[in-house]
């Protein structure tokens, strides 16, 4: 029996309980409308390699200095993946071995800083990632962290405050990039501020990486010393894998910080999948997907405004929207519960200057990448905005909520998890010729 040929069939015969759970999750994803910004449906090309035969190979070290034998093929795989991503983003050096973007961020801190050095970063209560200096994270335990915030009038990054804090505290590292910021990050301005105080600049692009790869948002590569990202979210790859892009003079320090500094052997199936993902990101179909992601976000934001919701900063430049739900319901936590009950999957999110505690929040964070992957367009996103409004207003009406749930499920089941239109044209034509 070839255990690699039909893994789900093997699983059903050996562990039907787990097979049933996996199928239940597939049905959940198929029958709900996913608006969670940090999720997407992975490219089938990348999924073909994630967990494949390549997962068997131990490849400790780097292509020019492995600690084990039998690495001829995986050396070529890692070199190909790095070269493709260097071309995609126009950077000097790439490290793909981090198991996640959080680990990538910690490796960058280890490479560039000494314990006790000062970091200037966006506060976690405003969307800064935990690995940017949260008190409960290793980054916050190891380094001194000074936080910047938003201008109360615009709810956008307060660059005057960033500059003043940089001059006052002379940080060794400045971090920009947030998972809850609907506007363009001003990388050029951050780069100028960092240079003025002799600090490194780290740009975390975990959320907009796909939009940047497609050339629809400005790249931080010309302005930042190091750029980190994961490969799901807008990039539409499997979860996991931290990507580090850096200037060539930092390459050695970055590589040593990842391995042996934090990790041992890399997952070669993960790296191979990212090589395919990088090739896909260079295609017209991927760029069309990213354009549709932005168009859908604009339609969703516009319709939410018409329904009476207040949007943080007044709207969005990207794939994500921060919504103040208090015009419709008491808190983001309640909104999360009600919307999930009708098949609209979201997450609660603190808003800038939020009067409610973090476990409650005044808002939700929503985005368009996952449903765009499924093939939804502007009319469907406008309908989703109306359902959101109707559900929150009917939060104590079980009959109406049940009706909305049926409507959302009917829409969801019209779409696959990955729309064929986003596959590169050559593959679509091949699938037609060879069904």
Short mmCIF file of C-alpha atoms in Angstrom, two decimals:
data_model
loop_
_atom_site.label_atom_id
_atom_site.label_comp_id
_atom_site.label_asym_id
_atom_site.label_seq_id
_atom_site.Cartn_x
_atom_site.Cartn_y
_atom_site.Cartn_z
CA UNK A 1 0.00 0.00 0.00
CA UNK A 2 1.28 3.47 -0.93
CA UNK A 3 0.52 5.49 2.22
CA UNK A 4 1.21 8.74 0.34
CA UNK A 5 -1.31 8.20 -2.46
CA UNK A 6 -4.66 8.49 -0.69
CA UNK A 7 -4.08 9.99 2.77
CA UNK A 8 -7.74 10.65 3.60
CA UNK A 9 -8.77 7.13 2.56
CA UNK A 10 -6.04 5.76 4.80
CA UNK A 11 -7.20 7.99 7.62
CA UNK A 12 -10.84 6.92 7.27
CA UNK A 13 -9.93 3.26 7.58
CA UNK A 14 -7.54 3.77 10.51
CA UNK A 15 -9.06 6.70 12.43
CA UNK A 16 -12.65 7.35 11.35
CA UNK A 17 -13.18 9.66 14.33
CA UNK A 18 -10.50 12.10 13.19
CA UNK A 19 -11.57 11.76 9.56
CA UNK A 20 -15.09 12.73 10.59
CA UNK A 21 -13.79 15.80 12.42
CA UNK A 22 -11.73 16.88 9.40
CA UNK A 23 -14.79 16.51 7.16
CA UNK A 24 -16.88 18.47 9.67
CA UNK A 25 -14.39 21.35 9.49
CA UNK A 26 -14.54 21.24 5.69
CA UNK A 27 -18.32 21.53 5.84
CA UNK A 28 -18.11 24.38 8.34
CA UNK A 29 -15.80 26.32 6.06
CA UNK A 30 -17.98 25.58 3.03
CA UNK A 31 -21.26 26.67 4.67
CA UNK A 32 -20.13 29.90 6.38
CA UNK A 33 -18.88 33.26 5.13
CA UNK A 34 -15.42 33.93 6.53
CA UNK A 35 -14.58 37.59 7.16
CA UNK A 36 -11.65 36.97 9.52
CA UNK A 37 -8.76 39.09 8.25
CA UNK A 38 -6.03 36.67 9.34
CA UNK A 39 -7.50 33.71 7.44
CA UNK A 40 -7.67 32.66 3.82
CA UNK A 41 -8.06 29.51 1.72
CA UNK A 42 -4.67 28.21 0.71
CA UNK A 43 -3.58 27.81 -2.86
CA UNK A 44 -4.09 24.22 -4.07
CA UNK A 45 -0.60 24.33 -5.54
CA UNK A 46 0.96 25.04 -2.15
CA UNK A 47 -1.27 22.50 -0.43
CA UNK A 48 0.00 19.85 -2.84
CA UNK A 49 3.43 20.16 -1.21
CA UNK A 50 2.58 21.01 2.41
CA UNK A 51 2.75 17.71 4.32
CA UNK A 52 4.10 15.91 1.25
CA UNK A 53 6.99 13.44 0.93
CA UNK A 54 9.34 16.37 1.58
CA UNK A 55 8.18 16.44 5.20
CA UNK A 56 10.32 13.33 5.78
CA UNK A 57 13.63 15.08 5.13
CA UNK A 58 15.83 16.41 7.90
CA UNK A 59 17.81 19.34 6.49
CA UNK A 60 19.41 21.10 9.44
CA UNK A 61 21.46 24.12 8.45
CA UNK A 62 21.36 26.00 5.15
CA UNK A 63 21.89 24.89 1.53
CA UNK A 64 25.63 25.53 1.64
CA UNK A 65 26.16 23.99 5.10
CA UNK A 66 23.76 21.17 5.95
CA UNK A 67 24.39 19.02 8.98
CA UNK A 68 23.05 15.83 7.37
CA UNK A 69 23.43 14.01 4.07
CA UNK A 70 20.96 13.41 1.28
CA UNK A 71 20.16 17.10 0.81
CA UNK A 72 20.88 17.52 -2.90
CA UNK A 73 17.21 17.90 -3.81
CA UNK A 74 16.13 19.99 -0.85
CA UNK A 75 19.11 22.31 -1.36
CA UNK A 76 17.79 23.03 -4.85
CA UNK A 77 14.29 23.52 -3.44
CA UNK A 78 15.36 26.05 -0.81
CA UNK A 79 17.56 27.95 -3.26
CA UNK A 80 14.72 28.10 -5.78
CA UNK A 81 12.26 29.33 -3.14
CA UNK A 82 14.64 32.04 -1.96
CA UNK A 83 15.41 33.21 -5.48
CA UNK A 84 11.76 33.46 -6.43
CA UNK A 85 10.86 35.46 -3.33
CA UNK A 86 13.86 37.76 -3.82
CA UNK A 87 12.61 38.51 -7.32
CA UNK A 88 9.02 38.93 -6.16
CA UNK A 89 9.86 41.55 -3.52
CA UNK A 90 13.11 42.94 -4.92
CA UNK A 91 15.17 42.26 -1.78
CA UNK A 92 18.77 41.25 -1.16
CA UNK A 93 18.33 38.20 1.05
CA UNK A 94 15.55 35.82 2.11
CA UNK A 95 15.24 33.42 5.04
CA UNK A 96 12.32 30.96 4.84
CA UNK A 97 13.11 28.66 7.74
CA UNK A 98 11.07 30.24 10.57
CA UNK A 99 8.05 28.11 11.41
CA UNK A 100 5.90 31.25 11.80
CA UNK A 101 6.08 35.02 11.42
CA UNK A 102 6.13 35.36 15.21
CA UNK A 103 9.31 33.28 15.34
CA UNK A 104 10.69 35.33 12.44
CA UNK A 105 10.11 38.55 14.38
CA UNK A 106 11.81 37.16 17.49
CA UNK A 107 14.76 36.04 15.37
CA UNK A 108 15.11 39.54 13.93
CA UNK A 109 15.15 41.04 17.42
CA UNK A 110 17.79 38.54 18.47
CA UNK A 111 19.90 39.32 15.41
CA UNK A 112 19.77 43.11 15.72
CA UNK A 113 19.48 43.85 19.45
CA UNK A 114 20.99 43.16 22.83
CA UNK A 115 18.80 42.47 25.86
CA UNK A 116 17.63 45.76 27.31
CA UNK A 117 17.83 47.67 24.02
CA UNK A 118 14.91 49.98 23.23
CA UNK A 119 12.22 49.21 20.65
CA UNK A 120 9.70 51.77 19.39
CA UNK A 121 6.52 50.04 18.21
CA UNK A 122 2.79 50.46 17.84
CA UNK A 123 0.94 49.57 21.03
CA UNK A 124 -0.60 46.10 21.00
CA UNK A 125 -3.95 47.61 22.03
CA UNK A 126 -3.92 49.38 18.65
CA UNK A 127 -3.05 46.34 16.57
CA UNK A 128 0.68 45.97 17.12
CA UNK A 129 1.58 42.28 17.12
CA UNK A 130 2.49 40.53 20.36
CA UNK A 131 6.00 39.87 18.99
CA UNK A 132 6.50 43.64 18.62
CA UNK A 133 6.97 44.04 22.36
CA UNK A 134 3.87 42.85 24.23
CA UNK A 135 4.60 42.59 27.95
CA UNK A 136 3.61 38.92 28.08
CA UNK A 137 5.69 38.03 25.00
CA UNK A 138 9.41 37.25 24.99
CA UNK A 139 9.95 40.44 22.98
CA UNK A 140 8.52 42.56 25.79
CA UNK A 141 10.33 40.61 28.48
CA UNK A 142 13.73 41.01 26.83
CA UNK A 143 13.72 44.58 25.51
CA UNK A 144 12.61 48.02 26.64
CA UNK A 145 9.50 48.92 24.69
CA UNK A 146 8.20 52.42 23.95
CA UNK A 147 4.87 52.60 22.11
CA UNK A 148 3.44 55.10 19.65
CA UNK A 149 -0.21 55.46 18.71
CA UNK A 150 -2.79 57.19 16.54
CA UNK A 151 -3.87 60.76 16.03
CA UNK A 152 -7.25 61.06 17.82
CA UNK A 153 -8.64 63.25 15.04
CA UNK A 154 -7.82 60.91 12.15
CA UNK A 155 -7.37 57.52 13.87
CA UNK A 156 -4.27 57.11 11.74
CA UNK A 157 -0.62 56.71 12.74
CA UNK A 158 0.63 59.84 14.50
CA UNK A 159 3.95 60.35 12.70
CA UNK A 160 4.72 63.49 14.73
CA UNK A 161 4.50 61.38 17.86
CA UNK A 162 6.66 58.65 16.30
CA UNK A 163 9.36 61.20 15.50
CA UNK A 164 9.19 62.84 18.92
CA UNK A 165 9.46 59.50 20.72
CA UNK A 166 12.31 58.41 18.48
CA UNK A 167 14.24 61.59 19.24
CA UNK A 168 13.55 61.30 22.98
CA UNK A 169 14.31 57.57 23.44
CA UNK A 170 16.82 56.88 20.60
CA UNK A 171 15.58 53.32 20.01
CA UNK A 172 17.81 50.71 18.45
CA UNK A 173 14.85 49.41 16.43
CA UNK A 174 11.59 50.91 15.14
CA UNK A 175 8.78 48.55 14.10
CA UNK A 176 5.90 49.42 11.78
CA UNK A 177 3.09 47.27 10.47
CA UNK A 178 -0.16 46.22 12.13
CA UNK A 179 -2.86 43.62 11.78
CA UNK A 180 -5.61 46.12 12.55
CA UNK A 181 -4.71 49.17 10.50
CA UNK A 182 -6.97 49.84 7.50
CA UNK A 183 -4.79 52.55 5.96
CA UNK A 184 -1.52 52.48 4.03
CA UNK A 185 1.52 52.28 6.28
CA UNK A 186 3.88 55.23 5.56
CA UNK A 187 7.07 53.19 5.13
CA UNK A 188 9.07 56.02 3.59
CA UNK A 189 8.37 58.30 6.57
CA UNK A 190 9.21 55.55 9.04
CA UNK A 191 12.47 54.95 7.19
CA UNK A 192 13.41 58.62 7.44
CA UNK A 193 12.67 58.72 11.16
CA UNK A 194 14.67 55.55 11.79
CA UNK A 195 17.63 56.88 9.84
CA UNK A 196 17.53 60.19 11.74
CA UNK A 197 18.15 58.42 15.07
CA UNK A 198 20.39 55.63 13.80
CA UNK A 199 17.77 52.92 14.35
CA UNK A 200 17.02 49.82 12.33
CA UNK A 201 13.56 49.70 10.75
CA UNK A 202 11.56 46.48 10.80
CA UNK A 203 8.40 46.42 8.65
CA UNK A 204 5.98 43.62 9.46
CA UNK A 205 3.80 43.06 6.36
CA UNK A 206 2.07 39.87 7.47
CA UNK A 207 -1.33 41.27 6.49
CA UNK A 208 -0.73 43.19 3.22
CA UNK A 209 2.04 40.96 1.81
CA UNK A 210 -0.07 39.70 -1.10
CA UNK A 211 -1.16 43.21 -2.03
CA UNK A 212 2.46 44.36 -1.90
CA UNK A 213 3.65 41.39 -3.98
CA UNK A 214 1.03 42.31 -6.59
CA UNK A 215 2.26 45.92 -6.69
CA UNK A 216 -1.01 47.38 -5.37
CA UNK A 217 0.44 48.75 -2.15
CA UNK A 218 3.82 50.39 -1.63
CA UNK A 219 6.63 48.02 -0.67
CA UNK A 220 8.69 48.73 2.45
CA UNK A 221 11.76 46.98 1.00
CA UNK A 222 13.47 50.22 -0.18
CA UNK A 223 13.07 51.84 3.26
CA UNK A 224 13.32 49.03 5.84
CA UNK A 225 16.40 47.13 6.95
CA UNK A 226 14.30 44.02 7.55
CA UNK A 227 10.83 42.99 6.41
CA UNK A 228 8.92 40.06 7.90
CA UNK A 229 5.74 38.34 6.84
CA UNK A 230 3.78 35.16 7.07
CA UNK A 231 2.38 33.57 3.92
CA UNK A 232 -1.33 33.17 4.57
CA UNK A 233 -3.69 36.17 4.91
CA UNK A 234 -3.54 38.14 1.62
CA UNK A 235 -0.68 36.02 0.26
CA UNK A 236 -3.07 33.05 0.25
CA UNK A 237 -0.67 30.31 1.27
CA UNK A 238 -0.94 27.71 4.02
CA UNK A 239 -0.64 28.90 7.62
CA UNK A 240 2.85 28.93 9.08
CA UNK A 241 6.22 29.87 7.59
CA UNK A 242 7.84 33.14 8.54
CA UNK A 243 9.56 34.96 5.70
CA UNK A 244 12.39 37.38 6.47
CA UNK A 245 13.61 39.80 3.80
CA UNK A 246 16.70 41.83 4.65
CA UNK A 247 19.63 43.84 3.39
CA UNK A 248 22.62 41.72 2.40
CA UNK A 249 24.80 43.05 5.21
CA UNK A 250 22.36 41.62 7.77
CA UNK A 251 21.97 38.22 6.09
CA UNK A 252 24.49 36.34 8.22
CA UNK A 253 23.17 37.65 11.50
CA UNK A 254 19.56 36.95 10.50
CA UNK A 255 20.32 33.39 9.38
CA UNK A 256 22.25 32.58 12.57
CA UNK A 257 19.44 34.01 14.70
CA UNK A 258 16.90 31.71 13.04
CA UNK A 259 19.10 28.61 13.11
CA UNK A 260 20.74 27.66 15.38
CA UNK A 261 19.58 30.68 17.42
CA UNK A 262 15.91 29.77 17.78
CA UNK A 263 15.13 26.72 15.64
CA UNK A 264 16.64 23.45 14.55
CA UNK A 265 15.88 21.79 11.23
CA UNK A 266 13.45 23.51 8.85
CA UNK A 267 10.34 21.95 7.30
CA UNK A 268 11.29 21.38 3.69
CA UNK A 269 7.69 20.71 2.62
CA UNK A 270 6.80 24.16 3.96
CA UNK A 271 9.65 25.80 2.05
CA UNK A 272 8.79 23.94 -1.17
CA UNK A 273 5.19 25.10 -0.89
CA UNK A 274 6.40 28.71 -0.62
CA UNK A 275 8.46 28.32 -3.78
CA UNK A 276 5.24 27.46 -5.63
CA UNK A 277 3.38 30.25 -3.84
CA UNK A 278 5.98 32.79 -4.99
CA UNK A 279 5.63 31.63 -8.60
CA UNK A 280 1.85 31.91 -8.34
CA UNK A 281 2.14 35.44 -6.89
CA UNK A 282 3.95 36.57 -10.04
CA UNK A 283 1.02 35.62 -12.32
CA UNK A 284 -1.70 37.88 -13.78
CA UNK A 285 -4.36 35.76 -12.05
CA UNK A 286 -2.87 36.53 -8.64
CA UNK A 287 -2.74 40.24 -9.38
CA UNK A 288 -6.38 40.11 -10.54
CA UNK A 289 -7.30 38.42 -7.26
CA UNK A 290 -5.59 41.15 -5.26
CA UNK A 291 -7.35 43.89 -7.25
CA UNK A 292 -10.67 42.19 -6.54
CA UNK A 293 -9.78 41.94 -2.84
CA UNK A 294 -9.39 45.73 -2.72
CA UNK A 295 -12.54 46.36 -4.76
CA UNK A 296 -14.52 44.09 -2.46
CA UNK A 297 -13.19 45.90 0.61
CA UNK A 298 -14.31 49.23 -0.80
CA UNK A 299 -17.78 47.85 -1.56
CA UNK A 300 -18.10 46.32 1.90
CA UNK A 301 -16.95 49.53 3.60
CA UNK A 302 -19.31 51.66 1.54
CA UNK A 303 -22.34 49.50 2.30
CA UNK A 304 -21.50 49.29 6.01
CA UNK A 305 -21.40 53.08 6.13
CA UNK A 306 -24.80 53.23 4.43
CA UNK A 307 -26.10 50.85 7.11
CA UNK A 308 -25.06 53.32 9.80
CA UNK A 309 -21.82 51.76 11.06
CA UNK A 310 -18.88 54.02 11.91
CA UNK A 311 -15.65 52.87 10.29
CA UNK A 312 -12.36 53.58 12.03
CA UNK A 313 -10.39 56.27 10.10
CA UNK A 314 -13.43 56.68 7.87
CA UNK A 315 -12.77 53.71 5.61
CA UNK A 316 -9.98 51.55 4.21
CA UNK A 317 -7.08 51.60 1.77
CA UNK A 318 -6.48 47.88 2.11
CA UNK A 319 -8.24 44.54 2.58
CA UNK A 320 -9.40 45.14 6.15
CA UNK A 321 -12.00 47.27 7.90
CA UNK A 322 -12.39 48.18 11.56
CA UNK A 323 -16.05 48.58 12.40
CA UNK A 324 -17.51 50.33 15.44
CA UNK A 325 -20.59 48.21 16.19
CA UNK A 326 -22.04 50.26 19.06
CA UNK A 327 -24.65 51.85 16.77
CA UNK A 328 -26.18 48.37 16.45
CA UNK A 329 -25.19 46.35 19.53
CA UNK A 330 -23.45 46.82 22.88
CA UNK A 331 -19.97 45.44 22.12
CA UNK A 332 -17.68 43.69 19.70
CA UNK A 333 -17.93 40.53 21.78
CA UNK A 334 -21.71 40.50 21.35
CA UNK A 335 -21.38 41.29 17.65
CA UNK A 336 -18.94 38.38 17.23
CA UNK A 337 -21.43 36.02 18.92
CA UNK A 338 -24.47 37.15 16.95
CA UNK A 339 -22.74 37.27 13.56
CA UNK A 340 -21.17 33.84 14.08
CA UNK A 341 -24.63 32.45 14.86
CA UNK A 342 -25.80 33.48 11.38
CA UNK A 343 -22.73 32.16 9.56
CA UNK A 344 -20.79 35.44 9.30
CA UNK A 345 -17.43 34.63 10.90
CA UNK A 346 -15.64 37.70 12.35
CA UNK A 347 -13.49 38.58 15.36
CA UNK A 348 -13.95 41.25 17.99
CA UNK A 349 -11.25 43.94 17.97
CA UNK A 350 -10.34 46.89 20.20
CA UNK A 351 -10.73 50.25 18.49
CA UNK A 352 -8.38 53.24 18.91
CA UNK A 353 -9.12 54.90 22.26
CA UNK A 354 -11.67 52.17 22.98
CA UNK A 355 -13.74 52.86 26.14
CA UNK A 356 -14.53 49.15 26.54
CA UNK A 357 -12.06 46.60 27.96
CA UNK A 358 -10.13 44.30 25.58
CA UNK A 359 -12.26 41.29 26.44
CA UNK A 360 -15.36 43.20 25.27
CA UNK A 361 -14.21 45.79 22.66
CA UNK A 362 -16.29 48.30 20.76
CA UNK A 363 -15.56 46.87 17.37
CA UNK A 364 -14.91 44.01 15.01
CA UNK A 365 -12.17 43.49 12.45
CA UNK A 366 -13.29 42.17 9.08
CA UNK A 367 -11.67 41.65 5.71
CA UNK A 368 -12.20 40.42 2.18
CA UNK A 369 -9.29 38.06 1.27
CA UNK A 370 -10.93 34.73 2.15
CA UNK A 371 -14.28 35.33 0.47
CA UNK A 372 -12.57 36.87 -2.55
CA UNK A 373 -10.64 33.62 -2.87
CA UNK A 374 -13.99 31.81 -3.00
CA UNK A 375 -15.10 34.05 -5.88
CA UNK A 376 -17.44 36.58 -4.25
CA UNK A 377 -17.59 40.02 -5.86
CA UNK A 378 -18.91 43.48 -4.89
CA UNK A 379 -22.66 42.66 -5.00
CA UNK A 380 -22.21 39.75 -2.62
CA UNK A 381 -20.14 41.86 -0.20
CA UNK A 382 -22.80 44.56 -0.20
CA UNK A 383 -25.36 41.89 0.67
CA UNK A 384 -23.10 40.69 3.50
CA UNK A 385 -22.96 44.22 4.92
CA UNK A 386 -26.76 44.36 4.95
CA UNK A 387 -26.96 40.96 6.64
CA UNK A 388 -24.52 42.16 9.29
CA UNK A 389 -26.69 45.17 10.02
CA UNK A 390 -29.91 43.14 10.05
CA UNK A 391 -28.51 40.44 12.31
CA UNK A 392 -27.16 42.84 14.91
CA UNK A 393 -30.43 44.75 14.98
CA UNK A 394 -32.31 41.46 15.37
CA UNK A 395 -29.98 40.05 18.04
CA UNK A 396 -32.94 39.09 20.26
CA UNK A 397 -35.11 37.72 17.45
CA UNK A 398 -34.29 34.00 17.00
CA UNK A 399 -36.64 33.61 14.05
CA UNK A 400 -35.06 36.44 12.08
CA UNK A 401 -31.55 35.22 12.94
CA UNK A 402 -32.46 31.75 11.71
CA UNK A 403 -33.71 33.24 8.45
CA UNK A 404 -30.48 35.19 7.95
CA UNK A 405 -28.48 32.05 8.74
CA UNK A 406 -30.30 30.19 5.99
CA UNK A 407 -29.64 33.04 3.55
CA UNK A 408 -25.92 33.19 4.32
CA UNK A 409 -25.59 29.42 4.03
CA UNK A 410 -27.40 29.42 0.69
CA UNK A 411 -24.93 31.99 -0.61
CA UNK A 412 -21.88 30.25 0.83
CA UNK A 413 -22.72 26.91 -0.73
CA UNK A 414 -22.80 28.45 -4.20
CA UNK A 415 -19.01 28.91 -4.05
CA UNK A 416 -16.06 26.53 -3.73
CA UNK A 417 -13.33 27.25 -1.21
CA UNK A 418 -10.97 28.25 -4.03
CA UNK A 419 -12.44 29.78 -7.19
CA UNK A 420 -11.03 28.43 -10.43
CA UNK A 421 -10.77 31.93 -11.89
CA UNK A 422 -7.81 32.62 -9.57
CA UNK A 423 -5.79 29.70 -10.92
CA UNK A 424 -3.19 30.71 -13.51
CA UNK A 425 -4.68 30.47 -17.01
CA UNK A 426 -2.43 27.60 -18.17
CA UNK A 427 -3.75 25.40 -15.37
CA UNK A 428 -7.39 26.26 -16.11
CA UNK A 429 -6.89 25.37 -19.76
CA UNK A 430 -5.19 22.09 -18.84
CA UNK A 431 -8.02 21.14 -16.50
CA UNK A 432 -10.51 21.74 -19.30
CA UNK A 433 -8.55 19.59 -21.75
CA UNK A 434 -7.99 16.82 -19.18
CA UNK A 435 -11.02 16.70 -16.87
#
